[in-house]
JSON list of C-alpha atoms in Angstrom, two decimals:
[
{"chain": "A", "resi": 1, "resn": "VAL", "atom": "CA", "xyz": [63.80, 123.08, -13.23]},
{"chain": "A", "resi": 2, "resn": "GLU", "atom": "CA", "xyz": [67.48, 122.18, -13.22]},
{"chain": "A", "resi": 3, "resn": "ARG", "atom": "CA", "xyz": [69.14, 119.81, -10.80]},
{"chain": "A", "resi": 4, "resn": "VAL", "atom": "CA", "xyz": [72.42, 121.51, -9.99]},
{"chain": "A", "resi": 5, "resn": "LYS", "atom": "CA", "xyz": [74.76, 118.67, -8.94]},
{"chain": "A", "resi": 6, "resn": "HIS", "atom": "CA", "xyz": [74.84, 115.61, -11.18]},
{"chain": "A", "resi": 7, "resn": "ASP", "atom": "CA", "xyz": [77.35, 113.78, -8.94]},
{"chain": "A", "resi": 8, "resn": "TRP", "atom": "CA", "xyz": [75.19, 114.52, -5.92]},
{"chain": "A", "resi": 9, "resn": "GLN", "atom": "CA", "xyz": [75.61, 112.82, -2.57]},
{"chain": "A", "resi": 10, "resn": "PRO", "atom": "CA", "xyz": [73.26, 113.77, 0.29]},
{"chain": "A", "resi": 11, "resn": "ARG", "atom": "CA", "xyz": [74.69, 116.21, 2.81]},
{"chain": "A", "resi": 12, "resn": "SER", "atom": "CA", "xyz": [73.65, 116.98, 6.36]},
{"chain": "A", "resi": 13, "resn": "LEU", "atom": "CA", "xyz": [72.22, 120.40, 7.18]},
{"chain": "A", "resi": 14, "resn": "PRO", "atom": "CA", "xyz": [75.03, 121.30, 9.65]},
{"chain": "A", "resi": 15, "resn": "GLN", "atom": "CA", "xyz": [77.55, 120.82, 6.82]},
{"chain": "A", "resi": 16, "resn": "LEU", "atom": "CA", "xyz": [76.06, 123.87, 5.12]},
{"chain": "A", "resi": 17, "resn": "VAL", "atom": "CA", "xyz": [74.65, 126.13, 7.82]},
{"chain": "A", "resi": 18, "resn": "ASP", "atom": "CA", "xyz": [74.91, 126.57, 11.56]},
{"chain": "A", "resi": 19, "resn": "LEU", "atom": "CA", "xyz": [71.39, 127.58, 12.52]},
{"chain": "A", "resi": 20, "resn": "LYS", "atom": "CA", "xyz": [72.41, 128.20, 16.13]},
{"chain": "A", "resi": 21, "resn": "LYS", "atom": "CA", "xyz": [74.63, 131.03, 14.90]},
{"chain": "A", "resi": 22, "resn": "SER", "atom": "CA", "xyz": [72.24, 132.26, 12.20]},
{"chain": "A", "resi": 23, "resn": "LEU", "atom": "CA", "xyz": [69.82, 135.14, 12.69]},
{"chain": "A", "resi": 24, "resn": "LEU", "atom": "CA", "xyz": [66.39, 133.82, 13.67]},
{"chain": "A", "resi": 25, "resn": "LEU", "atom": "CA", "xyz": [63.74, 135.98, 11.97]},
{"chain": "A", "resi": 26, "resn": "VAL", "atom": "CA", "xyz": [60.56, 134.00, 12.69]},
{"chain": "A", "resi": 27, "resn": "ASP", "atom": "CA", "xyz": [59.63, 131.43, 15.33]},
{"chain": "A", "resi": 28, "resn": "ASP", "atom": "CA", "xyz": [55.88, 131.26, 14.87]},
{"chain": "A", "resi": 29, "resn": "PRO", "atom": "CA", "xyz": [53.56, 130.15, 17.70]},
{"chain": "A", "resi": 30, "resn": "LEU", "atom": "CA", "xyz": [51.41, 128.07, 15.34]},
{"chain": "A", "resi": 31, "resn": "GLY", "atom": "CA", "xyz": [49.00, 126.91, 18.00]},
{"chain": "A", "resi": 32, "resn": "ASP", "atom": "CA", "xyz": [48.24, 130.42, 19.29]},
{"chain": "A", "resi": 33, "resn": "ALA", "atom": "CA", "xyz": [45.28, 131.86, 17.38]},
{"chain": "A", "resi": 34, "resn": "ARG", "atom": "CA", "xyz": [46.00, 135.35, 18.72]},
{"chain": "A", "resi": 35, "resn": "ARG", "atom": "CA", "xyz": [49.70, 135.50, 17.85]},
{"chain": "A", "resi": 36, "resn": "SER", "atom": "CA", "xyz": [50.40, 133.20, 14.90]},
{"chain": "A", "resi": 37, "resn": "LEU", "atom": "CA", "xyz": [51.06, 134.80, 11.52]},
{"chain": "A", "resi": 38, "resn": "PHE", "atom": "CA", "xyz": [49.03, 131.96, 10.01]},
{"chain": "A", "resi": 39, "resn": "ALA", "atom": "CA", "xyz": [45.92, 132.42, 12.16]},
{"chain": "A", "resi": 40, "resn": "TRP", "atom": "CA", "xyz": [44.20, 135.12, 10.11]},
{"chain": "A", "resi": 41, "resn": "GLY", "atom": "CA", "xyz": [40.47, 135.01, 9.38]},
{"chain": "A", "resi": 42, "resn": "GLY", "atom": "CA", "xyz": [39.00, 131.54, 9.29]},
{"chain": "A", "resi": 43, "resn": "GLN", "atom": "CA", "xyz": [42.44, 129.97, 9.77]},
{"chain": "A", "resi": 44, "resn": "ALA", "atom": "CA", "xyz": [42.37, 130.88, 13.48]},
{"chain": "A", "resi": 45, "resn": "ALA", "atom": "CA", "xyz": [40.04, 127.95, 14.15]},
{"chain": "A", "resi": 46, "resn": "LYS", "atom": "CA", "xyz": [42.75, 125.57, 12.92]},
{"chain": "A", "resi": 47, "resn": "ALA", "atom": "CA", "xyz": [45.12, 126.62, 15.73]},
{"chain": "A", "resi": 48, "resn": "LYS", "atom": "CA", "xyz": [44.68, 124.48, 18.81]},
{"chain": "A", "resi": 49, "resn": "ASP", "atom": "CA", "xyz": [46.61, 122.31, 21.25]},
{"chain": "A", "resi": 50, "resn": "GLY", "atom": "CA", "xyz": [49.84, 124.06, 20.31]},
{"chain": "A", "resi": 51, "resn": "ARG", "atom": "CA", "xyz": [49.58, 123.15, 16.61]},
{"chain": "A", "resi": 52, "resn": "MET", "atom": "CA", "xyz": [48.00, 124.28, 13.33]},
{"chain": "A", "resi": 53, "resn": "PHE", "atom": "CA", "xyz": [45.82, 121.68, 11.60]},
{"chain": "A", "resi": 54, "resn": "ALA", "atom": "CA", "xyz": [44.89, 121.07, 7.96]},
{"chain": "A", "resi": 55, "resn": "HIS", "atom": "CA", "xyz": [42.05, 118.63, 7.30]},
{"chain": "A", "resi": 56, "resn": "ASP", "atom": "CA", "xyz": [40.56, 116.42, 4.60]},
{"chain": "A", "resi": 57, "resn": "GLU", "atom": "CA", "xyz": [40.84, 116.86, 0.84]},
{"chain": "A", "resi": 58, "resn": "THR", "atom": "CA", "xyz": [41.24, 120.64, 0.71]},
{"chain": "A", "resi": 59, "resn": "ARG", "atom": "CA", "xyz": [44.30, 122.05, -1.05]},
{"chain": "A", "resi": 60, "resn": "MET", "atom": "CA", "xyz": [45.58, 124.99, 0.97]},
{"chain": "A", "resi": 61, "resn": "SER", "atom": "CA", "xyz": [48.38, 127.54, 0.92]},
{"chain": "A", "resi": 62, "resn": "TRP", "atom": "CA", "xyz": [48.26, 130.33, 3.46]},
{"chain": "A", "resi": 63, "resn": "GLY", "atom": "CA", "xyz": [50.53, 132.61, 5.43]},
{"chain": "A", "resi": 64, "resn": "ASP", "atom": "CA", "xyz": [51.53, 136.16, 6.32]},
{"chain": "A", "resi": 65, "resn": "THR", "atom": "CA", "xyz": [52.03, 138.15, 3.13]},
{"chain": "A", "resi": 66, "resn": "ARG", "atom": "CA", "xyz": [53.45, 141.25, 4.82]},
{"chain": "A", "resi": 67, "resn": "HIS", "atom": "CA", "xyz": [56.91, 139.81, 5.34]},
{"chain": "A", "resi": 68, "resn": "HIS", "atom": "CA", "xyz": [59.22, 139.46, 2.35]},
{"chain": "A", "resi": 69, "resn": "PHE", "atom": "CA", "xyz": [62.48, 137.54, 2.60]},
{"chain": "A", "resi": 70, "resn": "ARG", "atom": "CA", "xyz": [65.44, 138.84, 0.63]},
{"chain": "A", "resi": 71, "resn": "GLY", "atom": "CA", "xyz": [68.81, 137.23, 0.09]},
{"chain": "A", "resi": 72, "resn": "ASP", "atom": "CA", "xyz": [69.72, 133.78, 1.39]},
{"chain": "A", "resi": 73, "resn": "PHE", "atom": "CA", "xyz": [67.49, 132.32, 4.09]},
{"chain": "A", "resi": 74, "resn": "VAL", "atom": "CA", "xyz": [66.35, 129.05, 5.65]},
{"chain": "A", "resi": 75, "resn": "CYS", "atom": "CA", "xyz": [62.74, 128.04, 6.27]},
{"chain": "A", "resi": 76, "resn": "GLU", "atom": "CA", "xyz": [61.84, 125.02, 8.37]},
{"chain": "A", "resi": 77, "resn": "VAL", "atom": "CA", "xyz": [58.50, 123.47, 9.22]},
{"chain": "A", "resi": 78, "resn": "ALA", "atom": "CA", "xyz": [57.87, 120.40, 11.36]},
{"chain": "A", "resi": 79, "resn": "ALA", "atom": "CA", "xyz": [54.65, 118.44, 11.05]},
{"chain": "A", "resi": 80, "resn": "SER", "atom": "CA", "xyz": [53.10, 115.05, 11.64]},
{"chain": "A", "resi": 81, "resn": "THR", "atom": "CA", "xyz": [50.29, 113.11, 10.01]},
{"chain": "A", "resi": 82, "resn": "VAL", "atom": "CA", "xyz": [47.48, 112.74, 12.54]},
{"chain": "A", "resi": 83, "resn": "THR", "atom": "CA", "xyz": [45.30, 110.55, 10.32]},
{"chain": "A", "resi": 84, "resn": "GLY", "atom": "CA", "xyz": [46.10, 109.54, 6.79]},
{"chain": "A", "resi": 85, "resn": "PRO", "atom": "CA", "xyz": [46.85, 109.00, 4.10]},
{"chain": "A", "resi": 86, "resn": "GLN", "atom": "CA", "xyz": [48.00, 112.57, 3.48]},
{"chain": "A", "resi": 87, "resn": "SER", "atom": "CA", "xyz": [49.02, 113.59, -0.04]},
{"chain": "A", "resi": 88, "resn": "GLY", "atom": "CA", "xyz": [51.33, 116.46, 0.87]},
{"chain": "A", "resi": 89, "resn": "TRP", "atom": "CA", "xyz": [52.30, 119.08, 3.45]},
{"chain": "A", "resi": 90, "resn": "GLY", "atom": "CA", "xyz": [55.12, 121.57, 3.48]},
{"chain": "A", "resi": 91, "resn": "ILE", "atom": "CA", "xyz": [56.27, 125.04, 2.49]},
{"chain": "A", "resi": 92, "resn": "ALA", "atom": "CA", "xyz": [55.29, 127.40, -0.34]},
{"chain": "A", "resi": 93, "resn": "VAL", "atom": "CA", "xyz": [57.77, 130.08, -1.46]},
{"chain": "A", "resi": 94, "resn": "ILE", "atom": "CA", "xyz": [55.90, 132.77, -3.40]},
{"chain": "A", "resi": 95, "resn": "ASP", "atom": "CA", "xyz": [56.98, 135.95, -5.18]},
{"chain": "A", "resi": 96, "resn": "PRO", "atom": "CA", "xyz": [53.79, 138.03, -5.65]},
{"chain": "A", "resi": 97, "resn": "GLY", "atom": "CA", "xyz": [55.20, 139.97, -8.58]},
{"chain": "A", "resi": 98, "resn": "ARG", "atom": "CA", "xyz": [54.48, 143.58, -9.49]},
{"chain": "A", "resi": 99, "resn": "GLU", "atom": "CA", "xyz": [51.57, 143.46, -11.93]},
{"chain": "A", "resi": 100, "resn": "LYS", "atom": "CA", "xyz": [48.61, 142.72, -9.66]},
{"chain": "A", "resi": 101, "resn": "GLU", "atom": "CA", "xyz": [49.70, 139.09, -9.32]},
{"chain": "A", "resi": 102, "resn": "LYS", "atom": "CA", "xyz": [49.79, 138.56, -13.11]},
{"chain": "A", "resi": 103, "resn": "ASP", "atom": "CA", "xyz": [53.50, 137.78, -12.84]},
{"chain": "A", "resi": 104, "resn": "LEU", "atom": "CA", "xyz": [53.25, 135.85, -9.58]},
{"chain": "A", "resi": 105, "resn": "LYS", "atom": "CA", "xyz": [55.76, 132.99, -9.30]},
{"chain": "A", "resi": 106, "resn": "GLY", "atom": "CA", "xyz": [56.16, 130.33, -6.66]},
{"chain": "A", "resi": 107, "resn": "VAL", "atom": "CA", "xyz": [56.78, 126.73, -5.69]},
{"chain": "A", "resi": 108, "resn": "GLU", "atom": "CA", "xyz": [55.48, 124.25, -3.14]},
{"chain": "A", "resi": 109, "resn": "ILE", "atom": "CA", "xyz": [57.85, 121.79, -1.46]},
{"chain": "A", "resi": 110, "resn": "LEU", "atom": "CA", "xyz": [55.78, 118.90, -0.10]},
{"chain": "A", "resi": 111, "resn": "LEU", "atom": "CA", "xyz": [56.11, 115.59, 1.75]},
{"chain": "A", "resi": 112, "resn": "ASN", "atom": "CA", "xyz": [53.37, 112.98, 1.77]},
{"chain": "A", "resi": 113, "resn": "SER", "atom": "CA", "xyz": [52.60, 110.45, 4.50]},
{"chain": "A", "resi": 114, "resn": "ASP", "atom": "CA", "xyz": [54.56, 107.76, 2.61]},
{"chain": "A", "resi": 115, "resn": "GLY", "atom": "CA", "xyz": [57.76, 109.79, 2.81]},
{"chain": "A", "resi": 116, "resn": "GLN", "atom": "CA", "xyz": [57.84, 111.03, -0.77]},
{"chain": "A", "resi": 117, "resn": "LEU", "atom": "CA", "xyz": [58.95, 114.51, -1.81]},
{"chain": "A", "resi": 118, "resn": "ARG", "atom": "CA", "xyz": [57.38, 116.66, -4.53]},
{"chain": "A", "resi": 119, "resn": "VAL", "atom": "CA", "xyz": [58.28, 120.11, -5.84]},
{"chain": "A", "resi": 120, "resn": "GLN", "atom": "CA", "xyz": [55.49, 121.74, -7.84]},
{"chain": "A", "resi": 121, "resn": "PRO", "atom": "CA", "xyz": [54.09, 125.14, -8.86]},
{"chain": "A", "resi": 122, "resn": "SER", "atom": "CA", "xyz": [52.29, 127.18, -6.22]},
{"chain": "A", "resi": 123, "resn": "MET", "atom": "CA", "xyz": [48.52, 126.94, -6.44]},
{"chain": "A", "resi": 124, "resn": "PHE", "atom": "CA", "xyz": [48.48, 130.72, -7.01]},
{"chain": "A", "resi": 125, "resn": "VAL", "atom": "CA", "xyz": [50.55, 130.69, -10.23]},
{"chain": "A", "resi": 126, "resn": "PHE", "atom": "CA", "xyz": [48.06, 131.41, -13.01]},
{"chain": "A", "resi": 127, "resn": "HIS", "atom": "CA", "xyz": [50.24, 131.59, -16.14]},
{"chain": "A", "resi": 128, "resn": "ASP", "atom": "CA", "xyz": [51.62, 128.36, -17.57]},
{"chain": "A", "resi": 129, "resn": "THR", "atom": "CA", "xyz": [54.83, 130.10, -18.63]},
{"chain": "A", "resi": 130, "resn": "LEU", "atom": "CA", "xyz": [55.61, 130.82, -14.97]},
{"chain": "A", "resi": 131, "resn": "LYS", "atom": "CA", "xyz": [54.84, 127.33, -13.69]},
{"chain": "A", "resi": 132, "resn": "ILE", "atom": "CA", "xyz": [57.79, 125.08, -12.97]},
{"chain": "A", "resi": 133, "resn": "LYS", "atom": "CA", "xyz": [57.81, 121.52, -14.23]},
{"chain": "A", "resi": 134, "resn": "PRO", "atom": "CA", "xyz": [56.78, 119.35, -11.25]},
{"chain": "A", "resi": 135, "resn": "MET", "atom": "CA", "xyz": [59.39, 117.05, -9.73]},
{"chain": "A", "resi": 136, "resn": "GLY", "atom": "CA", "xyz": [58.67, 113.80, -7.92]},
{"chain": "A", "resi": 137, "resn": "PRO", "atom": "CA", "xyz": [57.41, 111.96, -6.10]},
{"chain": "A", "resi": 138, "resn": "MET", "atom": "CA", "xyz": [60.89, 111.06, -4.83]},
{"chain": "A", "resi": 139, "resn": "ALA", "atom": "CA", "xyz": [61.46, 108.62, -1.96]},
{"chain": "A", "resi": 140, "resn": "VAL", "atom": "CA", "xyz": [63.19, 110.23, 1.06]},
{"chain": "A", "resi": 141, "resn": "PRO", "atom": "CA", "xyz": [65.21, 107.71, 3.13]},
{"chain": "A", "resi": 142, "resn": "SER", "atom": "CA", "xyz": [65.45, 110.05, 6.14]},
{"chain": "A", "resi": 143, "resn": "PHE", "atom": "CA", "xyz": [61.66, 110.34, 6.47]},
{"chain": "A", "resi": 144, "resn": "LYS", "atom": "CA", "xyz": [60.11, 108.82, 9.61]},
{"chain": "A", "resi": 145, "resn": "LYS", "atom": "CA", "xyz": [56.82, 106.98, 9.02]},
{"chain": "A", "resi": 146, "resn": "ASN", "atom": "CA", "xyz": [55.76, 107.57, 12.62]},
{"chain": "A", "resi": 147, "resn": "GLY", "atom": "CA", "xyz": [55.99, 110.84, 14.51]},
{"chain": "A", "resi": 148, "resn": "SER", "atom": "CA", "xyz": [57.12, 114.30, 13.49]},
{"chain": "A", "resi": 149, "resn": "ASN", "atom": "CA", "xyz": [59.27, 115.17, 10.47]},
{"chain": "A", "resi": 150, "resn": "SER", "atom": "CA", "xyz": [61.11, 118.40, 9.77]},
{"chain": "A", "resi": 151, "resn": "LEU", "atom": "CA", "xyz": [61.26, 119.85, 6.25]},
{"chain": "A", "resi": 152, "resn": "THR", "atom": "CA", "xyz": [64.00, 122.46, 5.79]},
{"chain": "A", "resi": 153, "resn": "VAL", "atom": "CA", "xyz": [64.51, 124.55, 2.65]},
{"chain": "A", "resi": 154, "resn": "ILE", "atom": "CA", "xyz": [67.54, 126.76, 2.04]},
{"chain": "A", "resi": 155, "resn": "VAL", "atom": "CA", "xyz": [66.73, 129.45, -0.54]},
{"chain": "A", "resi": 156, "resn": "ARG", "atom": "CA", "xyz": [69.84, 130.96, -2.13]},
{"chain": "A", "resi": 157, "resn": "GLY", "atom": "CA", "xyz": [69.59, 134.06, -4.29]},
{"chain": "A", "resi": 158, "resn": "GLY", "atom": "CA", "xyz": [65.87, 133.52, -4.83]},
{"chain": "A", "resi": 159, "resn": "GLN", "atom": "CA", "xyz": [66.58, 130.76, -7.33]},
{"chain": "A", "resi": 160, "resn": "THR", "atom": "CA", "xyz": [68.36, 127.75, -5.82]},
{"chain": "A", "resi": 161, "resn": "LEU", "atom": "CA", "xyz": [66.60, 125.42, -3.37]},
{"chain": "A", "resi": 162, "resn": "GLU", "atom": "CA", "xyz": [68.40, 122.97, -1.09]},
{"chain": "A", "resi": 163, "resn": "ILE", "atom": "CA", "xyz": [65.90, 120.63, 0.57]},
{"chain": "A", "resi": 164, "resn": "PHE", "atom": "CA", "xyz": [66.41, 118.61, 3.75]},
{"chain": "A", "resi": 165, "resn": "VAL", "atom": "CA", "xyz": [64.22, 116.15, 5.65]},
{"chain": "A", "resi": 166, "resn": "ASN", "atom": "CA", "xyz": [65.17, 115.60, 9.27]},
{"chain": "A", "resi": 167, "resn": "GLY", "atom": "CA", "xyz": [68.49, 117.31, 8.61]},
{"chain": "A", "resi": 168, "resn": "ILE", "atom": "CA", "xyz": [69.54, 115.14, 5.63]},
{"chain": "A", "resi": 169, "resn": "GLU", "atom": "CA", "xyz": [69.46, 116.40, 2.05]},
{"chain": "A", "resi": 170, "resn": "ALA", "atom": "CA", "xyz": [66.53, 114.86, 0.18]},
{"chain": "A", "resi": 171, "resn": "CYS", "atom": "CA", "xyz": [67.53, 115.58, -3.43]},
{"chain": "A", "resi": 172, "resn": "GLU", "atom": "CA", "xyz": [70.02, 117.49, -5.54]},
{"chain": "A", "resi": 173, "resn": "PRO", "atom": "CA", "xyz": [69.94, 121.28, -5.22]},
{"chain": "A", "resi": 174, "resn": "ILE", "atom": "CA", "xyz": [67.27, 122.64, -7.55]},
{"chain": "A", "resi": 175, "resn": "ARG", "atom": "CA", "xyz": [67.70, 125.73, -9.72]},
{"chain": "A", "resi": 176, "resn": "LEU", "atom": "CA", "xyz": [64.39, 127.36, -10.58]},
{"chain": "A", "resi": 177, "resn": "PRO", "atom": "CA", "xyz": [63.81, 128.82, -14.06]},
{"chain": "A", "resi": 178, "resn": "HIS", "atom": "CA", "xyz": [62.45, 132.07, -12.55]},
{"chain": "A", "resi": 179, "resn": "SER", "atom": "CA", "xyz": [63.98, 133.98, -9.66]},
{"chain": "A", "resi": 180, "resn": "LEU", "atom": "CA", "xyz": [61.83, 134.58, -6.57]},
{"chain": "A", "resi": 181, "resn": "ASP", "atom": "CA", "xyz": [63.15, 138.03, -5.72]},
{"chain": "A", "resi": 182, "resn": "LYS", "atom": "CA", "xyz": [60.94, 139.08, -2.79]},
{"chain": "A", "resi": 183, "resn": "PRO", "atom": "CA", "xyz": [59.17, 135.92, -1.67]},
{"chain": "A", "resi": 184, "resn": "HIS", "atom": "CA", "xyz": [56.91, 135.40, 1.25]},
{"chain": "A", "resi": 185, "resn": "LEU", "atom": "CA", "xyz": [56.28, 132.05, 2.87]},
{"chain": "A", "resi": 186, "resn": "HIS", "atom": "CA", "xyz": [53.21, 129.89, 3.31]},
{"chain": "A", "resi": 187, "resn": "LEU", "atom": "CA", "xyz": [52.27, 126.65, 4.94]},
{"chain": "A", "resi": 188, "resn": "ALA", "atom": "CA", "xyz": [50.97, 124.32, 2.23]},
{"chain": "A", "resi": 189, "resn": "SER", "atom": "CA", "xyz": [48.81, 121.22, 2.21]},
{"chain": "A", "resi": 190, "resn": "THR", "atom": "CA", "xyz": [47.37, 119.28, -0.69]},
{"chain": "A", "resi": 191, "resn": "GLY", "atom": "CA", "xyz": [44.97, 117.37, 1.53]},
{"chain": "A", "resi": 192, "resn": "GLY", "atom": "CA", "xyz": [44.33, 113.66, 1.69]},
{"chain": "A", "resi": 193, "resn": "ALA", "atom": "CA", "xyz": [41.63, 111.10, 2.18]},
{"chain": "A", "resi": 194, "resn": "LYS", "atom": "CA", "xyz": [38.39, 112.11, 3.84]},
{"chain": "A", "resi": 195, "resn": "GLY", "atom": "CA", "xyz": [39.03, 112.42, 7.55]},
{"chain": "A", "resi": 196, "resn": "SER", "atom": "CA", "xyz": [42.78, 112.85, 7.14]},
{"chain": "A", "resi": 197, "resn": "ALA", "atom": "CA", "xyz": [44.65, 115.54, 9.01]},
{"chain": "A", "resi": 198, "resn": "VAL", "atom": "CA", "xyz": [48.15, 116.93, 9.31]},
{"chain": "A", "resi": 199, "resn": "ALA", "atom": "CA", "xyz": [49.39, 118.94, 12.29]},
{"chain": "A", "resi": 200, "resn": "PHE", "atom": "CA", "xyz": [51.95, 121.69, 11.70]},
{"chain": "A", "resi": 201, "resn": "GLU", "atom": "CA", "xyz": [54.05, 121.98, 14.84]},
{"chain": "A", "resi": 202, "resn": "THR", "atom": "CA", "xyz": [56.79, 124.56, 14.25]},
{"chain": "A", "resi": 203, "resn": "PHE", "atom": "CA", "xyz": [57.62, 127.19, 11.63]},
{"chain": "A", "resi": 204, "resn": "LYS", "atom": "CA", "xyz": [60.95, 129.00, 11.69]},
{"chain": "A", "resi": 205, "resn": "VAL", "atom": "CA", "xyz": [62.93, 131.25, 9.36]},
{"chain": "A", "resi": 206, "resn": "TRP", "atom": "CA", "xyz": [66.59, 132.21, 9.62]},
{"chain": "A", "resi": 207, "resn": "SER", "atom": "CA", "xyz": [68.52, 134.76, 7.59]},
{"chain": "A", "resi": 208, "resn": "LEU", "atom": "CA", "xyz": [71.92, 133.74, 6.25]},
{"chain": "A", "resi": 209, "resn": "LEU", "atom": "CA", "xyz": [72.89, 137.37, 5.69]},
{"chain": "A", "resi": 210, "resn": "PRO", "atom": "CA", "xyz": [75.33, 139.05, 8.10]},
{"chain": "A", "resi": 211, "resn": "GLN", "atom": "CA", "xyz": [72.64, 141.61, 8.99]},
{"chain": "A", "resi": 212, "resn": "SER", "atom": "CA", "xyz": [68.87, 141.40, 9.15]},
{"chain": "A", "resi": 213, "resn": "PRO", "atom": "CA", "xyz": [67.08, 142.12, 5.86]},
{"chain": "A", "resi": 214, "resn": "TRP", "atom": "CA", "xyz": [64.38, 143.81, 7.96]},
{"chain": "A", "resi": 215, "resn": "PRO", "atom": "CA", "xyz": [62.90, 146.35, 8.57]},
{"chain": "A", "resi": 216, "resn": "ALA", "atom": "CA", "xyz": [63.60, 147.69, 5.06]},
{"chain": "A", "resi": 217, "resn": "ASN", "atom": "CA", "xyz": [60.51, 146.90, 2.96]},
{"chain": "A", "resi": 218, "resn": "ALA", "atom": "CA", "xyz": [59.60, 144.13, 5.37]},
{"chain": "A", "resi": 219, "resn": "MET", "atom": "CA", "xyz": [56.04, 145.18, 6.15]},
{"chain": "A", "resi": 220, "resn": "GLU", "atom": "CA", "xyz": [54.61, 145.89, 2.73]},
{"chain": "A", "resi": 221, "resn": "GLU", "atom": "CA", "xyz": [50.86, 145.34, 2.75]},
{"chain": "A", "resi": 222, "resn": "ARG", "atom": "CA", "xyz": [50.49, 143.06, -0.26]},
{"chain": "A", "resi": 223, "resn": "ARG", "atom": "CA", "xyz": [47.82, 140.41, -0.40]},
{"chain": "A", "resi": 224, "resn": "LEU", "atom": "CA", "xyz": [47.52, 137.33, -2.58]},
{"chain": "A", "resi": 225, "resn": "PRO", "atom": "CA", "xyz": [44.20, 136.31, -4.08]},
{"chain": "A", "resi": 226, "resn": "ARG", "atom": "CA", "xyz": [43.02, 133.65, -1.65]},
{"chain": "A", "resi": 227, "resn": "PRO", "atom": "CA", "xyz": [40.36, 131.01, -2.13]},
{"chain": "A", "resi": 228, "resn": "ASP", "atom": "CA", "xyz": [37.58, 130.87, 0.41]},
{"chain": "A", "resi": 229, "resn": "PHE", "atom": "CA", "xyz": [38.73, 127.85, 2.41]}
]
């Protein structure tokens, strides 16, 4: 993993993108078990009261693997710790590869309940040569200890990540060693103490391309190997 800007100073999200003018691709109704892309199978029971919950010590990464995001895009999730401590919640960006997941690549971008950021390999990456070197934990000054926090990731060219917490850049842009050419997106949680819980509140994706990358190849039926949560 390479940090791109050595003279880095944190920027605000509106300095880089105007999401109001960007093409909104996904605005997921996380709390609706009938409509949410994340409420498949046993995950539907986690959708309630307008939110999607992850509980206890279980490490999880789950989402809709039919939609692939090409080009430059922005993914944003907002969440709050219901009970803690919570070791990490956030976004997973995963390229399933072409050889029956043998060449799967991906990263998880996570915040814990103390306001620290980590970037680590996806739990689905099996080969050590495709795992990134973990980064963090890094303190995030813009994190709010109480209430909801937004985690926003700009993915440029499948290889550069720009990470923001509550609209303020949390670290230098990160250049991944492997390009994520056709990634799909997951919610991710690394769990916490027994009885802990995090509530995912919103999940949105915007394209930064002048035209939608969909429908071309957008609904490919590819499935990741998933643990039995």
